[in-house]
Amino acid sequence: MEPVAIVGWALTPMVRRTDKSEARLLFDVVTGATEDAGITRADVDFSCAGSCDYVAGQAFSFVQNIDAVGAWPPKRDSHVEMDGAWALYEAWVRLQLGDLDVAIAMGSGRSSTADPATIYPMEMDPYYLAPLGADAVSLAALQARVLLDAGLVTERDMAGVAARTRADAVGNPYAQVSGEYDVDALLKEDYVRAPLRKHDLSPITDGAAAVIIARGDKARELSDNPVWITGFAHSAEPHQPGVRDLRASTSTARAAKAAGADGHFDVAELQAAFTHEEPLLTAALGLGPDVAVNPSGGPLAANPVMATGLVRVIEAARQIRDRGKQRTLAHATSGPCLQQNLVCVLEGTK
Amino acid sequence: MTTFVESTVRFPYKRSLGSVIGYFMTALTDRRIVGIRNGDRVLVPPLEWDPATAEQLNPDFVDVGPAGTVRSWTWVAAPSGQHPLDHPFAFALIELDGASTTLLHAVDAGDISAMETGLRVAPRWRAQRVGHLTDIEAFVPGEEPVTPEDDAGPAAEPVTMMNYDASISYTTPVPETQLVFGKAFAEGRLVGLECPNCHRVYTGLQQACPVCAIPLNGTHEVELPQTGTLTTFTIITPVQYPGQTETEPFARVHVLTDDIDAVLAYQPVVDFPNADVHPGVRVKAVWTTDADGKQELAGWTPTGEPDVDDPSIVNRIF
């Protein structure tokens, strides 16, 4: 495996509704990430972006987004209709070929463009799920109840996750939702989709993120403290939630094993967009109580759809480069009830 | 102050069902719910492949239900137009009798207090069934399926296709660069945006010079001439999708504006027969005035000047 490291990144402010276009959000994070890595756009050999036309409300919206990277000198480019974490995965695979040194991965979403409940069914099975208007929150609520009925989590646990992450997010300048909340008060709120209350859900967020990765010697040349990607894998389960055992996340466990994630981490940044997903993922990843989960506040603090997973990688990398941690984990997910999961293991230079 | 534009996009899909899903949908018109055997399991709704191994499954169908057990549920207190019922209902994962998996559907239980895991439910059928998941209007508490008195009976032919009509309303910001173009258009002017570094002129959706990575805005506006040369074209034979107003083949052309190095892409034409459209034709802009006195670019029409015989124009697609 070619050694590849993260050498720079940038995030936009995370807000309920931005007046900037997606292309402009990306322009800003590409500028920020290249500056952070001490390079220019001309140094980027390969770019890969994650976004979604249904979120943008425009066919081929990703073509405009390429302007953010720049057209000169000509560079190889790709796009995934996925979270930017999968764009990073493709960029990492591309660097494994050994002929390119520097790549940029991006993720962007203006979730405020439309009601997510109308957009989400468009990525569902069009025969059995989409015609019912099966939205993300309803599907998540079905999984939450399975966990509650199985005694794997309680509504108080879930409110506890919301309170802890919102409190952690107070120190995160990129958080959209943060503050001190009382669990008993949270439990008195009405259900949005029983058993989920508003605090069990992620906010609707506009935002973008970009990450620069570089290979071996180039990474050492660019950074005094490169964050090495030492494991990277993703795995999917069947699309139909009804054929899966929703009490566990087997694809997360499978991806973790393939990535060499043994549960021993200083910090784990998980794309738990609903409170009940955090204990489910923690169990699948074998994380003990000594691992700090989502100290940034996680997706419950800001959820820029199509960038949320890539932001987890950035926050996990930040823990190593800027906070002195040694080994961290980033997780990203896609599809109904945690259908597909990605695990990225990051390590500092000892 | 940012301008936001609101638009609604319809996605009227028409899908072929294949032999497995088609069988399931056809059975629905006969008020039957079927699963498919997968080893010692019965998958409901049926899938074409084993979800664990991706092996193709034999078409060994099994009748299940009609009653079943709620394995999980959530309550939709304020349904939207995309939901199967217009009053509060539950979404539930229902394990039909004889099935090994659960089917997602609506439960019309009246009130959230009637819902619990383990609740027994049965389908309430529509009178007119077309081979669609919503032929089951909803499941209702109890053991007995509900059929309307005016039941129309099963489909005469196997169901092979289904319609799914989705609609999403968007609120999107209009980039400042687009406002520059729109304001000029209303005044009968054509403008571009010139990169202050490389002096390339952009006339499309660019909000930054993609070569120099410099953001563009109103201060970079340059006036474009209203005459130019056609560099390339396409003749489009319209397909009658929803919203398509053209009925006959029509041209779209790219125009290289005179003196200024800018191409206006995918422009309509006026009084310009499709057979005469070719690279090199000299053209000029044609404007119309709308009821509010605003100018609108109707398209481009030949000036009558001789063709430009310059091989370089073939490199000027953009």
mmCIF file of C-alpha atoms in Angstrom, chain A residues 179-327:
data_model
loop_
_atom_site.group_PDB
_atom_site.id
_atom_site.type_symbol
_atom_site.label_atom_id
_atom_site.label_comp_id
_atom_site.label_asym_id
_atom_site.label_seq_id
_atom_site.Cartn_x
_atom_site.Cartn_y
_atom_site.Cartn_z
ATOM 1 C CA GLY A 179 -25.092 24.769 23.952
ATOM 2 C CA GLU A 180 -25.930 23.352 27.371
ATOM 3 C CA TYR A 181 -29.141 21.306 27.455
ATOM 4 C CA ASP A 182 -30.897 19.444 30.240
ATOM 5 C CA VAL A 183 -31.758 15.819 29.438
ATOM 6 C CA ASP A 184 -35.033 15.897 31.400
ATOM 7 C CA ALA A 185 -36.121 18.994 29.480
ATOM 8 C CA LEU A 186 -35.213 17.381 26.163
ATOM 9 C CA LEU A 187 -37.291 14.310 27.010
ATOM 10 C CA LYS A 188 -40.373 16.518 27.464
ATOM 11 C CA GLU A 189 -40.321 17.644 23.837
ATOM 12 C CA ASP A 190 -42.873 16.314 21.343
ATOM 13 C CA TYR A 191 -41.930 13.578 18.914
ATOM 14 C CA VAL A 192 -41.098 14.507 15.310
ATOM 15 C CA ARG A 193 -41.350 10.852 14.317
ATOM 16 C CA ALA A 194 -41.869 8.749 17.428
ATOM 17 C CA PRO A 195 -39.586 7.667 19.057
ATOM 18 C CA LEU A 196 -37.434 10.493 17.616
ATOM 19 C CA ARG A 197 -37.664 14.017 18.945
ATOM 20 C CA LYS A 198 -36.120 17.103 17.393
ATOM 21 C CA HIS A 199 -32.913 16.718 19.414
ATOM 22 C CA ASP A 200 -32.493 13.193 18.010
ATOM 23 C CA LEU A 201 -32.187 14.674 14.497
ATOM 24 C CA SER A 202 -29.369 16.522 12.765
ATOM 25 C CA PRO A 203 -29.965 20.105 11.694
ATOM 26 C CA ILE A 204 -30.487 21.061 8.048
ATOM 27 C CA THR A 205 -27.157 22.551 7.046
ATOM 28 C CA ASP A 206 -25.532 24.156 4.022
ATOM 29 C CA GLY A 207 -21.806 23.689 3.720
ATOM 30 C CA ALA A 208 -18.793 22.217 1.996
ATOM 31 C CA ALA A 209 -15.445 20.691 2.855
ATOM 32 C CA ALA A 210 -12.212 19.846 1.045
ATOM 33 C CA VAL A 211 -9.206 17.692 1.932
ATOM 34 C CA ILE A 212 -5.773 17.550 0.289
ATOM 35 C CA ILE A 213 -3.929 14.236 0.342
ATOM 36 C CA ALA A 214 -0.405 13.534 -0.842
ATOM 37 C CA ARG A 215 1.745 10.481 -1.364
ATOM 38 C CA GLY A 216 4.804 9.500 0.691
ATOM 39 C CA ASP A 217 7.723 11.883 0.230
ATOM 40 C CA LYS A 218 5.475 14.598 -1.181
ATOM 41 C CA ALA A 219 3.403 14.505 2.016
ATOM 42 C CA ARG A 220 6.579 14.830 4.152
ATOM 43 C CA GLU A 221 7.742 17.715 1.948
ATOM 44 C CA LEU A 222 4.439 19.579 2.323
ATOM 45 C CA SER A 223 3.792 19.033 6.019
ATOM 46 C CA ASP A 224 5.761 18.771 9.250
ATOM 47 C CA ASN A 225 2.922 16.735 10.681
ATOM 48 C CA PRO A 226 1.181 14.771 7.923
ATOM 49 C CA VAL A 227 -1.807 12.712 9.041
ATOM 50 C CA TRP A 228 -1.334 9.256 7.566
ATOM 51 C CA ILE A 229 -4.241 7.216 6.273
ATOM 52 C CA THR A 230 -3.316 3.770 7.573
ATOM 53 C CA GLY A 231 -6.626 1.997 6.902
ATOM 54 C CA PHE A 232 -9.534 2.748 4.605
ATOM 55 C CA ALA A 233 -12.482 0.540 3.617
ATOM 56 C CA HIS A 234 -16.219 0.649 3.011
ATOM 57 C CA SER A 235 -18.930 -1.971 2.903
ATOM 58 C CA ALA A 236 -22.646 -2.108 2.092
ATOM 59 C CA GLU A 237 -25.660 -4.054 3.294
ATOM 60 C CA PRO A 238 -28.869 -4.787 1.362
ATOM 61 C CA HIS A 239 -30.867 -1.709 0.445
ATOM 62 C CA GLN A 240 -34.171 -3.020 1.850
ATOM 63 C CA PRO A 241 -34.222 -2.268 5.597
ATOM 64 C CA GLY A 242 -36.738 -5.098 6.037
ATOM 65 C CA VAL A 243 -34.252 -7.836 5.103
ATOM 66 C CA ARG A 244 -31.617 -6.580 7.546
ATOM 67 C CA ASP A 245 -31.178 -7.049 11.279
ATOM 68 C CA LEU A 246 -31.480 -3.409 12.277
ATOM 69 C CA ARG A 247 -30.154 -4.090 15.785
ATOM 70 C CA ALA A 248 -26.573 -4.147 14.464
ATOM 71 C CA SER A 249 -24.460 -2.522 11.739
ATOM 72 C CA THR A 250 -22.691 -5.481 10.172
ATOM 73 C CA SER A 251 -21.271 -3.458 7.283
ATOM 74 C CA THR A 252 -19.638 -1.037 9.733
ATOM 75 C CA ALA A 253 -18.013 -3.969 11.537
ATOM 76 C CA ARG A 254 -16.902 -5.441 8.191
ATOM 77 C CA ALA A 255 -15.426 -2.144 6.984
ATOM 78 C CA ALA A 256 -13.679 -1.636 10.324
ATOM 79 C CA LYS A 257 -12.066 -5.075 10.093
ATOM 80 C CA ALA A 258 -10.929 -4.423 6.528
ATOM 81 C CA ALA A 259 -9.481 -1.047 7.565
ATOM 82 C CA GLY A 260 -7.628 -2.542 10.524
ATOM 83 C CA ALA A 261 -9.724 -0.633 13.050
ATOM 84 C CA ASP A 262 -9.300 -2.596 16.255
ATOM 85 C CA GLY A 263 -11.192 -0.252 18.571
ATOM 86 C CA HIS A 264 -8.075 1.391 20.040
ATOM 87 C CA PHE A 265 -8.346 5.081 19.237
ATOM 88 C CA ASP A 266 -7.963 8.399 20.984
ATOM 89 C CA VAL A 267 -10.928 9.890 19.160
ATOM 90 C CA ALA A 268 -13.646 8.613 16.825
ATOM 91 C CA GLU A 269 -15.659 10.934 14.596
ATOM 92 C CA LEU A 270 -18.830 9.099 13.598
ATOM 93 C CA GLN A 271 -21.456 10.122 11.067
ATOM 94 C CA ALA A 272 -24.232 9.476 13.568
ATOM 95 C CA ALA A 273 -26.889 11.735 12.112
ATOM 96 C CA PHE A 274 -29.441 10.447 14.639
ATOM 97 C CA THR A 275 -28.760 10.014 18.354
ATOM 98 C CA HIS A 276 -29.529 6.264 18.418
ATOM 99 C CA GLU A 277 -26.928 5.633 15.705
ATOM 100 C CA GLU A 278 -24.053 6.583 18.021
ATOM 101 C CA PRO A 279 -24.330 3.577 20.403
ATOM 102 C CA LEU A 280 -25.054 1.326 17.425
ATOM 103 C CA LEU A 281 -21.884 2.443 15.630
ATOM 104 C CA THR A 282 -19.804 2.463 18.803
ATOM 105 C CA ALA A 283 -20.742 -1.205 19.326
ATOM 106 C CA ALA A 284 -20.050 -2.133 15.690
ATOM 107 C CA LEU A 285 -16.626 -0.480 15.888
ATOM 108 C CA GLY A 286 -15.794 -2.014 19.268
ATOM 109 C CA LEU A 287 -15.044 1.390 20.807
ATOM 110 C CA GLY A 288 -14.552 1.352 24.536
ATOM 111 C CA PRO A 289 -15.443 4.139 27.013
ATOM 112 C CA ASP A 290 -11.913 5.524 26.739
ATOM 113 C CA VAL A 291 -12.510 6.636 23.115
ATOM 114 C CA ALA A 292 -13.789 10.210 22.781
ATOM 115 C CA VAL A 293 -16.725 10.060 20.349
ATOM 116 C CA ASN A 294 -17.572 13.135 18.253
ATOM 117 C CA PRO A 295 -15.820 15.783 20.362
ATOM 118 C CA SER A 296 -16.610 18.211 17.515
ATOM 119 C CA GLY A 297 -20.316 17.701 18.181
ATOM 120 C CA GLY A 298 -20.620 15.446 15.143
ATOM 121 C CA PRO A 299 -23.498 15.578 12.645
ATOM 122 C CA LEU A 300 -25.938 16.538 15.405
ATOM 123 C CA ALA A 301 -24.084 19.884 15.547
ATOM 124 C CA ALA A 302 -23.876 20.431 11.765
ATOM 125 C CA ASN A 303 -25.017 18.168 8.939
ATOM 126 C CA PRO A 304 -23.977 19.460 5.493
ATOM 127 C CA VAL A 305 -25.385 16.541 3.510
ATOM 128 C CA MET A 306 -22.814 15.148 1.022
ATOM 129 C CA ALA A 307 -20.004 16.703 3.096
ATOM 130 C CA THR A 308 -20.901 15.413 6.594
ATOM 131 C CA GLY A 309 -18.761 12.282 6.228
ATOM 132 C CA LEU A 310 -15.777 14.203 4.862
ATOM 133 C CA VAL A 311 -16.078 16.625 7.791
ATOM 134 C CA ARG A 312 -15.673 13.591 10.092
ATOM 135 C CA VAL A 313 -12.331 12.851 8.394
ATOM 136 C CA ILE A 314 -11.272 16.467 8.817
ATOM 137 C CA GLU A 315 -12.225 16.533 12.504
ATOM 138 C CA ALA A 316 -10.396 13.236 13.078
ATOM 139 C CA ALA A 317 -7.315 14.601 11.273
ATOM 140 C CA ARG A 318 -7.509 17.849 13.258
ATOM 141 C CA GLN A 319 -7.241 15.834 16.472
ATOM 142 C CA ILE A 320 -3.849 14.529 15.297
ATOM 143 C CA ARG A 321 -2.313 17.555 13.583
ATOM 144 C CA ASP A 322 -3.628 20.321 15.847
ATOM 145 C CA ARG A 323 -4.461 18.538 19.123
ATOM 146 C CA GLY A 324 -1.542 16.131 19.456
ATOM 147 C CA LYS A 325 -3.527 12.885 19.356
ATOM 148 C CA GLN A 326 -1.872 9.811 17.813
ATOM 149 C CA ARG A 327 -4.586 7.581 16.370
#
